[in-house]
Coordinates of C-alpha atoms in Angstrom, one line a residue:
M1 CA -0.1 0.0 -0.2
P2 CA 1.3 3.0 -0.8
I3 CA 2.2 5.5 2.0
N4 CA 1.1 9.3 1.8
E5 CA 3.7 11.5 0.0
A6 CA 3.8 14.2 2.5
L7 CA 4.3 12.0 5.4
F8 CA 6.9 10.0 3.6
A9 CA 8.5 13.2 2.7
A10 CA 8.6 14.3 6.3
M11 CA 9.9 10.5 7.3
K12 CA 12.7 10.7 4.9
A13 CA 13.9 14.0 5.6
A14 CA 14.1 13.1 9.3
S15 CA 15.9 9.6 8.8
Y16 CA 18.8 12.0 7.4
I17 CA 18.6 14.6 9.8
K18 CA 19.0 12.6 12.8
P19 CA 22.5 11.4 13.8
N20 CA 23.0 7.5 14.0
A21 CA 21.5 5.3 17.2
G22 CA 25.1 4.9 18.3
K23 CA 26.0 8.2 18.2
S24 CA 22.7 9.8 19.7
Y25 CA 21.2 7.4 22.1
K26 CA 22.2 9.3 24.9
L27 CA 20.3 12.6 23.7
Q28 CA 17.6 10.7 23.1
R29 CA 17.1 9.3 26.7
V30 CA 17.2 12.9 27.8
A31 CA 14.0 14.0 24.9
E32 CA 12.5 10.9 25.9
E33 CA 12.3 12.1 29.5
L34 CA 11.3 15.8 28.1
I35 CA 8.2 14.1 26.2
A36 CA 7.6 11.8 29.3
K37 CA 6.9 15.4 31.3
Q38 CA 4.8 16.3 29.0
A39 CA 1.9 13.4 29.5
P40 CA -0.9 14.1 31.4
A41 CA -2.3 11.6 33.8
N42 CA -5.3 8.9 32.5
P43 CA -7.9 9.3 34.8
K44 CA -9.2 6.1 34.0
C45 CA -6.3 4.0 35.3
R46 CA -5.2 3.4 38.7
V47 CA -1.1 3.9 38.6
E48 CA 1.5 2.7 41.2
D49 CA 5.0 1.9 41.3
A50 CA 6.7 -1.0 42.4
F51 CA 10.2 -2.8 42.6
A52 CA 11.4 -6.2 41.5
P53 CA 14.6 -7.4 43.1
M54 CA 16.8 -9.4 41.6
A55 CA 19.7 -11.8 42.4
D56 CA 22.7 -9.2 42.3
G57 CA 20.9 -6.6 44.6
Y58 CA 19.5 -4.3 42.2
A59 CA 15.8 -3.4 42.0
V60 CA 14.1 -3.1 38.6
P61 CA 11.4 -0.5 38.4
L62 CA 8.1 -1.7 37.5
R63 CA 4.9 0.7 36.5
V64 CA 1.7 -1.2 37.5
F65 CA -1.8 0.1 35.6
T66 CA -5.0 -1.2 36.7
P67 CA -8.2 -0.1 35.0
L68 CA -10.8 1.8 36.8
V69 CA -13.5 2.0 34.4
A70 CA -14.9 -0.5 31.6
Y71 CA -13.7 0.7 28.0
G72 CA -15.9 3.2 26.3
V73 CA -17.2 4.2 29.7
P74 CA -17.7 7.9 30.0
L75 CA -16.0 9.5 33.4
P76 CA -17.5 11.8 35.4
E77 CA -17.9 15.5 33.6
A78 CA -15.3 16.7 35.9
L79 CA -12.9 14.2 35.4
E80 CA -13.2 14.5 31.6
E81 CA -12.5 17.8 32.2
S82 CA -9.4 17.6 34.1
S83 CA -8.1 14.9 31.6
A84 CA -8.5 16.8 28.9
S85 CA -6.2 19.6 30.1
G86 CA -2.3 19.5 28.9
T87 CA -1.7 18.0 25.5
P88 CA 1.6 16.1 25.4
V89 CA 4.1 16.3 22.9
A90 CA 4.0 14.2 19.8
S91 CA 6.3 11.3 20.6
A92 CA 7.4 11.2 17.1
I93 CA 9.5 14.1 17.6
S94 CA 11.9 11.8 19.7
A95 CA 13.3 10.3 16.6
I96 CA 14.6 13.7 15.4
L97 CA 15.0 15.5 18.5
P98 CA 18.9 14.7 19.5
A99 CA 20.0 16.5 16.3
V100 CA 18.2 19.7 17.4
L101 CA 18.2 19.1 21.6
P102 CA 21.0 21.8 22.5
K103 CA 19.1 24.5 20.4
V104 CA 15.7 23.6 21.5
L105 CA 16.4 22.7 25.2
P106 CA 15.9 26.1 26.4
K107 CA 12.5 26.5 24.5
I108 CA 11.1 23.6 25.8
P109 CA 8.2 24.4 28.5
I110 CA 8.3 21.5 31.3
K111 CA 5.1 20.8 33.3
E112 CA 5.1 18.7 36.5
S113 CA 5.0 14.9 35.3
T114 CA 1.4 13.2 36.7
S115 CA 1.8 10.3 34.8
S116 CA 3.0 8.4 38.4
G117 CA 2.5 8.5 42.0
N118 CA -1.3 8.8 42.2
A119 CA -2.5 5.9 43.2
D120 CA -6.0 6.6 41.7
G121 CA -4.2 8.0 38.4
I122 CA -6.8 11.1 38.9
S123 CA -5.2 14.4 40.1
G124 CA -7.1 16.1 42.7
N125 CA -9.8 13.8 42.5
A126 CA -9.1 11.0 44.7
N127 CA -12.6 11.0 46.0
T128 CA -14.7 10.6 43.0
E129 CA -16.2 7.5 42.8
L130 CA -16.0 5.6 39.5
P131 CA -17.2 2.1 38.6
S132 CA -15.2 -1.1 39.6
V133 CA -13.7 -3.2 37.0
T134 CA -11.8 -6.5 37.7
P135 CA -9.3 -6.7 34.9
R136 CA -9.4 -9.8 32.6
G137 CA -6.3 -10.7 33.1
T138 CA -2.6 -9.4 33.4
I139 CA -0.3 -8.4 30.6
L140 CA 3.6 -8.1 31.2
F141 CA 5.0 -5.0 28.9
F142 CA 8.9 -5.0 28.1
H143 CA 9.4 -1.6 26.2
G144 CA 10.9 -1.1 23.3
G145 CA 14.2 1.5 22.5
G146 CA 17.1 -0.8 21.1
W147 CA 18.0 -2.1 24.5
T148 CA 19.3 1.6 24.8
T149 CA 16.6 3.8 25.7
G150 CA 13.0 4.2 26.2
G151 CA 11.6 3.4 29.7
I152 CA 8.4 3.2 32.0
N153 CA 8.3 7.1 31.9
L154 CA 8.4 7.7 28.2
Y155 CA 5.8 4.4 28.3
T156 CA 3.6 5.8 31.0
Q157 CA 0.5 7.1 28.2
A158 CA 0.6 3.6 26.5
G159 CA 0.5 1.5 29.6
A160 CA -2.7 3.3 30.8
H161 CA -4.3 3.3 27.4
M162 CA -3.4 -0.7 27.2
A163 CA -5.1 -1.2 30.5
V164 CA -8.0 0.4 30.0
R165 CA -8.5 -0.5 26.2
L166 CA -7.8 -4.2 27.1
Q167 CA -9.5 -4.2 30.8
R168 CA -6.4 -5.9 32.0
R169 CA -3.5 -5.1 34.3
V170 CA -0.3 -3.9 33.0
I171 CA 2.9 -4.0 33.9
S172 CA 5.5 -2.0 32.9
V173 CA 9.3 -3.5 33.3
E174 CA 12.3 -0.9 33.7
Y175 CA 15.0 -3.4 32.5
R176 CA 18.4 -2.2 33.0
L177 CA 19.7 -0.6 29.7
A178 CA 22.9 -1.3 27.5
P179 CA 25.1 0.0 26.6
E180 CA 25.9 0.6 30.2
Y181 CA 24.4 -3.4 31.0
R182 CA 25.0 -5.7 27.7
F183 CA 23.2 -9.0 27.4
P184 CA 22.3 -11.0 28.7
T185 CA 21.5 -8.2 31.7
A186 CA 18.3 -7.0 29.9
V187 CA 16.5 -10.4 29.6
E188 CA 17.6 -11.9 32.4
D189 CA 16.2 -9.0 34.3
C190 CA 12.9 -9.6 32.3
Y191 CA 12.8 -13.3 32.9
E192 CA 13.3 -12.7 36.9
V193 CA 10.0 -10.2 36.9
A194 CA 8.1 -12.9 35.1
R195 CA 8.8 -15.9 37.4
Q196 CA 8.1 -13.7 40.2
L197 CA 5.1 -13.0 38.8
F198 CA 3.8 -16.6 38.1
A199 CA 4.9 -17.4 41.3
G200 CA 3.2 -14.9 42.9
E201 CA 6.3 -13.6 44.7
L202 CA 6.3 -10.3 43.1
P203 CA 6.6 -7.4 45.8
I204 CA 5.4 -4.1 45.8
F205 CA 7.0 -1.1 47.7
G206 CA 5.1 1.9 48.7
V207 CA 2.2 1.7 46.6
G208 CA 0.7 5.1 45.8
G209 CA 3.9 6.9 46.2
S210 CA 5.5 9.4 44.3
V211 CA 8.4 7.8 42.2
D212 CA 10.5 9.0 39.4
V213 CA 11.9 6.6 37.8
D214 CA 15.2 7.7 36.2
H215 CA 16.9 5.3 33.7
P216 CA 18.5 2.6 35.5
Q217 CA 22.2 3.1 34.6
S218 CA 22.1 6.1 36.1
A219 CA 21.8 4.5 39.5
T220 CA 22.1 1.3 40.9
P221 CA 18.9 1.3 43.2
T222 CA 18.8 -1.5 45.8
A223 CA 15.8 -0.1 47.7
P224 CA 12.6 1.7 46.7
A225 CA 13.2 5.0 45.8
G226 CA 12.4 7.3 48.9
G227 CA 12.2 4.1 51.0
G228 CA 9.5 2.1 52.2
D229 CA 8.6 -1.1 53.0
I230 CA 7.1 -4.0 51.1
S231 CA 3.5 -3.5 51.4
A232 CA 2.4 -6.4 49.3
T233 CA 2.7 -8.5 46.9
I234 CA 0.9 -9.5 43.6
P235 CA -0.9 -12.5 44.0
A236 CA 0.2 -15.3 41.4
P237 CA -2.7 -14.7 38.7
D238 CA -3.8 -17.7 36.8
P239 CA -0.9 -18.4 34.3
D240 CA -3.9 -18.6 31.5
S241 CA -4.4 -15.0 32.2
I242 CA -0.9 -13.6 32.0
V243 CA 0.6 -12.7 28.3
L244 CA 4.1 -11.5 28.0
F245 CA 3.7 -8.3 25.7
G246 CA 6.6 -6.0 23.9
D247 CA 7.4 -3.8 21.1
S248 CA 10.4 -3.7 19.1
A249 CA 13.3 -4.2 21.5
G250 CA 10.6 -5.2 24.1
G251 CA 9.2 -7.5 21.6
N252 CA 12.7 -9.4 21.4
L253 CA 12.7 -9.4 25.5
A254 CA 9.2 -11.4 25.6
A255 CA 10.1 -14.2 23.0
A256 CA 13.6 -14.4 24.2
V257 CA 11.9 -14.8 27.9
S258 CA 9.4 -17.5 26.4
L259 CA 12.5 -19.4 25.4
M260 CA 14.2 -19.1 28.8
A261 CA 11.0 -20.4 30.3
R262 CA 10.6 -23.3 28.1
D263 CA 14.3 -24.3 28.9
R264 CA 14.6 -23.7 32.5
G265 CA 11.3 -25.3 33.3
E266 CA 10.4 -22.7 36.1
F267 CA 7.2 -21.0 34.5
T268 CA 5.1 -21.6 31.5
P269 CA 3.9 -18.8 29.9
R270 CA 0.6 -19.2 27.6
T271 CA 0.7 -16.0 25.8
Q272 CA 3.1 -13.7 24.2
M273 CA 2.4 -10.9 21.8
L274 CA 5.0 -9.3 20.0
L275 CA 5.0 -5.9 18.0
Y276 CA 7.4 -5.4 15.5
P277 CA 9.6 -7.1 17.5
V278 CA 13.7 -7.3 16.9
V279 CA 14.5 -11.4 16.4
G280 CA 17.6 -11.4 13.9
N281 CA 21.0 -9.8 14.1
D282 CA 22.1 -8.9 10.4
Y283 CA 21.4 -5.6 9.3
N284 CA 23.9 -5.1 6.9
P285 CA 21.8 -4.6 3.3
E286 CA 24.8 -6.2 1.5
T287 CA 24.6 -9.5 3.9
S288 CA 20.7 -9.4 5.2
P289 CA 18.4 -12.2 3.9
F290 CA 15.8 -10.1 4.4
E291 CA 14.1 -7.8 1.7
S292 CA 12.8 -5.1 4.1
V293 CA 16.1 -4.3 5.4
R294 CA 17.0 -2.8 2.1
T295 CA 13.5 -1.3 0.9
N296 CA 12.7 -0.3 4.6
G297 CA 16.1 0.6 5.9
T298 CA 16.9 4.2 5.0
D299 CA 13.8 6.5 4.6
Y300 CA 11.6 5.3 7.7
I301 CA 13.3 6.8 11.2
L302 CA 13.9 3.6 12.1
T303 CA 17.2 2.8 10.0
A304 CA 19.1 -0.6 9.2
Q305 CA 22.0 1.8 10.6
D306 CA 20.4 2.5 13.9
M307 CA 19.6 -1.7 14.3
A308 CA 23.4 -2.3 13.5
D309 CA 24.0 0.3 16.1
Y310 CA 21.4 -1.0 18.8
I311 CA 22.6 -4.7 18.0
D312 CA 26.6 -3.6 18.5
M313 CA 25.5 -1.7 22.2
Y314 CA 23.3 -4.7 23.1
R315 CA 26.1 -7.4 22.6
S316 CA 28.8 -8.7 24.7
S317 CA 30.5 -10.7 22.3
V318 CA 30.4 -11.7 18.3
A319 CA 29.1 -15.4 19.7
D320 CA 25.8 -13.5 21.0
L321 CA 24.8 -13.1 18.1
T322 CA 23.8 -16.6 17.4
N323 CA 22.4 -16.9 20.9
P324 CA 18.8 -17.3 20.8
Y325 CA 18.2 -15.6 24.0
F326 CA 19.9 -12.8 21.8
A327 CA 18.2 -13.1 18.3
P328 CA 15.5 -15.3 18.7
L329 CA 15.0 -16.6 14.8
T330 CA 18.7 -18.3 15.3
A331 CA 16.9 -20.8 17.7
H332 CA 17.3 -24.4 16.1
D333 CA 14.2 -25.4 18.3
L334 CA 11.0 -23.2 18.1
S335 CA 8.8 -25.9 20.1
N336 CA 6.7 -25.4 23.0
Q337 CA 6.6 -21.7 22.6
P338 CA 2.8 -20.0 24.2
R339 CA 0.1 -19.0 21.8
T340 CA 1.7 -15.7 19.7
L341 CA 0.7 -12.7 18.1
V342 CA 3.2 -11.2 15.8
L343 CA 2.3 -7.8 14.5
S344 CA 5.0 -6.5 11.9
A345 CA 5.0 -3.0 9.8
E346 CA 4.4 -2.8 6.3
Y347 CA 7.4 0.2 6.4
C348 CA 9.4 -1.1 9.1
P349 CA 13.1 -2.8 8.0
L350 CA 12.1 -5.2 10.8
R351 CA 8.6 -6.4 8.9
D352 CA 10.6 -9.3 6.8
E353 CA 12.1 -11.2 9.6
D354 CA 9.2 -10.7 12.2
E355 CA 7.0 -12.7 9.8
A356 CA 9.4 -15.4 8.8
Y357 CA 10.0 -15.7 12.9
A358 CA 5.7 -16.6 12.7
R359 CA 6.3 -18.6 10.1
R360 CA 9.0 -20.4 11.8
L361 CA 6.7 -20.6 14.7
Q362 CA 3.8 -21.8 12.9
L363 CA 5.8 -25.0 11.8
V364 CA 5.6 -26.3 15.4
N365 CA 3.0 -24.5 17.3
D366 CA -0.7 -25.1 16.8
N367 CA -1.6 -21.2 17.2
V368 CA 0.3 -18.8 15.8
S369 CA -1.1 -15.4 14.3
C370 CA 0.7 -12.5 12.0
Y371 CA -0.8 -9.5 11.0
R372 CA 1.1 -6.5 9.0
I373 CA -0.3 -3.7 9.6
H374 CA -0.3 -1.6 6.5
D375 CA 1.2 2.1 6.4
G376 CA 2.9 1.2 9.8
I377 CA 6.5 2.2 10.6
H378 CA 8.4 1.3 13.6
G379 CA 7.4 2.9 16.7
Y380 CA 4.1 3.8 15.7
L381 CA 2.4 2.9 19.3
L382 CA 3.9 5.8 20.8
N383 CA 3.3 8.0 18.0
T384 CA 0.5 10.6 18.8
S385 CA -0.2 10.9 15.4
A386 CA -0.7 6.9 14.5
V387 CA -4.0 6.9 16.2
G388 CA -5.5 4.8 12.9
L389 CA -2.5 2.2 13.7
V390 CA -2.9 2.1 16.9
A391 CA -6.8 1.4 16.9
T392 CA -6.3 -1.0 14.2
T393 CA -3.7 -3.0 16.2
Y394 CA -5.7 -3.3 19.5
R395 CA -8.8 -4.5 17.2
I396 CA -6.2 -7.3 16.5
I397 CA -4.9 -7.9 19.8
E398 CA -8.7 -7.7 21.1
H399 CA -9.7 -10.8 18.7
F400 CA -6.5 -12.6 19.6
L401 CA -7.2 -12.4 23.6
D402 CA -10.6 -12.1 23.5
G403 CA -12.1 -13.5 20.3
T404 CA -13.6 -9.9 18.9
P405 CA -14.5 -10.1 15.6
L406 CA -12.1 -8.8 13.3
E407 CA -14.8 -6.0 11.6
P408 CA -13.5 -4.4 8.1
A409 CA -11.4 -1.5 8.5
P410 CA -13.3 1.8 8.4
G411 CA -14.2 2.9 4.9
T412 CA -12.1 -0.1 3.3
G413 CA -14.9 -2.9 3.4
T414 CA -12.1 -5.4 3.5
T415 CA -11.9 -8.1 5.7
A416 CA -9.2 -9.1 8.2
N417 CA -7.6 -11.6 4.8
A418 CA -7.9 -8.2 2.7
P419 CA -4.8 -8.8 0.0
E420 CA -1.7 -6.8 -0.3
G421 CA -2.9 -3.2 -1.1
G422 CA -6.4 -3.5 0.1
G423 CA -7.6 -3.0 4.1
A424 CA -5.5 -1.7 7.6
W425 CA -4.0 -5.3 7.8
Q426 CA -3.1 -8.3 6.2
D427 CA -3.5 -11.5 7.8
V428 CA 0.1 -12.7 7.1
L429 CA 0.0 -16.4 8.0
G430 CA -3.6 -17.0 6.2
T431 CA -5.3 -18.7 9.9
D432 CA -8.6 -16.6 10.2

């Protein structure tokens, strides 16, 4: 499907203006924190901060989102008005902001973040009564960012929307970032949080307290920020109700955690969802086996060079490149994996490897679905201008998780099995 010409021109210009990831990841982190501070709280969701202790004494920050109202149910008028105040900076800016950050930083108005630190998720309205909601399950979410950027602050709006839209509790994980912490630190952090969740051992420190989470490489916390005792543990959910979910590098971590869980035998994930995940290891256009690295590797914000930089910053050695916990597509055995949803993006350099991973999973697993999101570019989950892409993604996720019908895309008259060039998505495996 041809992408909008004006949008393509803007993306192409941004792709050439911004420095490569290897040179800009530190500025990218600063830009993302600026963006996160602009985000208003979501009054339909309770937000709590927690920490998961690791074996080495580190405490992995978590953010827990619990829906307060059923999706689509309006809030009381006062809350609707308060939630409308403040407009977040479009997160797409984060892709190019590092190039101009030194010039624009003094001009960006910063307001205090209200996205965390309020147990009701409602600024100034803690006593407002809301309908009670029983979450349908728990989503353990691993954020994207090439293992070097991203975090629970940047993903707070996305986490709250996810919780309300899917009517599930969402636990977002602030794993340690590369290059300060290289492979396998991030995946081991994510695995241990998952293990604790499945075992009912995940502690909550000082729920409802105000916690600003810095990137984990800036400190090595061994206790919750601001102190506090363990006030509770998250009860062990029904394993069938837990979903591992990640986008980009987070999708890589979700897939790797599933492989680790199978190999170590400590718990068994039943469901995983991978949104434009990193599953390969070669982003050189001359050697990659995937055409999308060549066709989508220069003009769509995330470049093939960026991916090569991320790989180099994440790996500890050349041997990591063929480790299935580093690059799941290199695994010789993909049997006994969870029920899986893979979502690829049409104009993403990872598109072909994502779909290849889904096909390989399908060879040895009964329940695998894969959809290509038409007009999608890498990272659209956080792009406030990509409302249609995000809505399409959630329709597919609801179909996968809850069996809701996949209705034709608005205005197209096409179905989920739309051929290439029509509709909002394409069923890559033809399983629906």
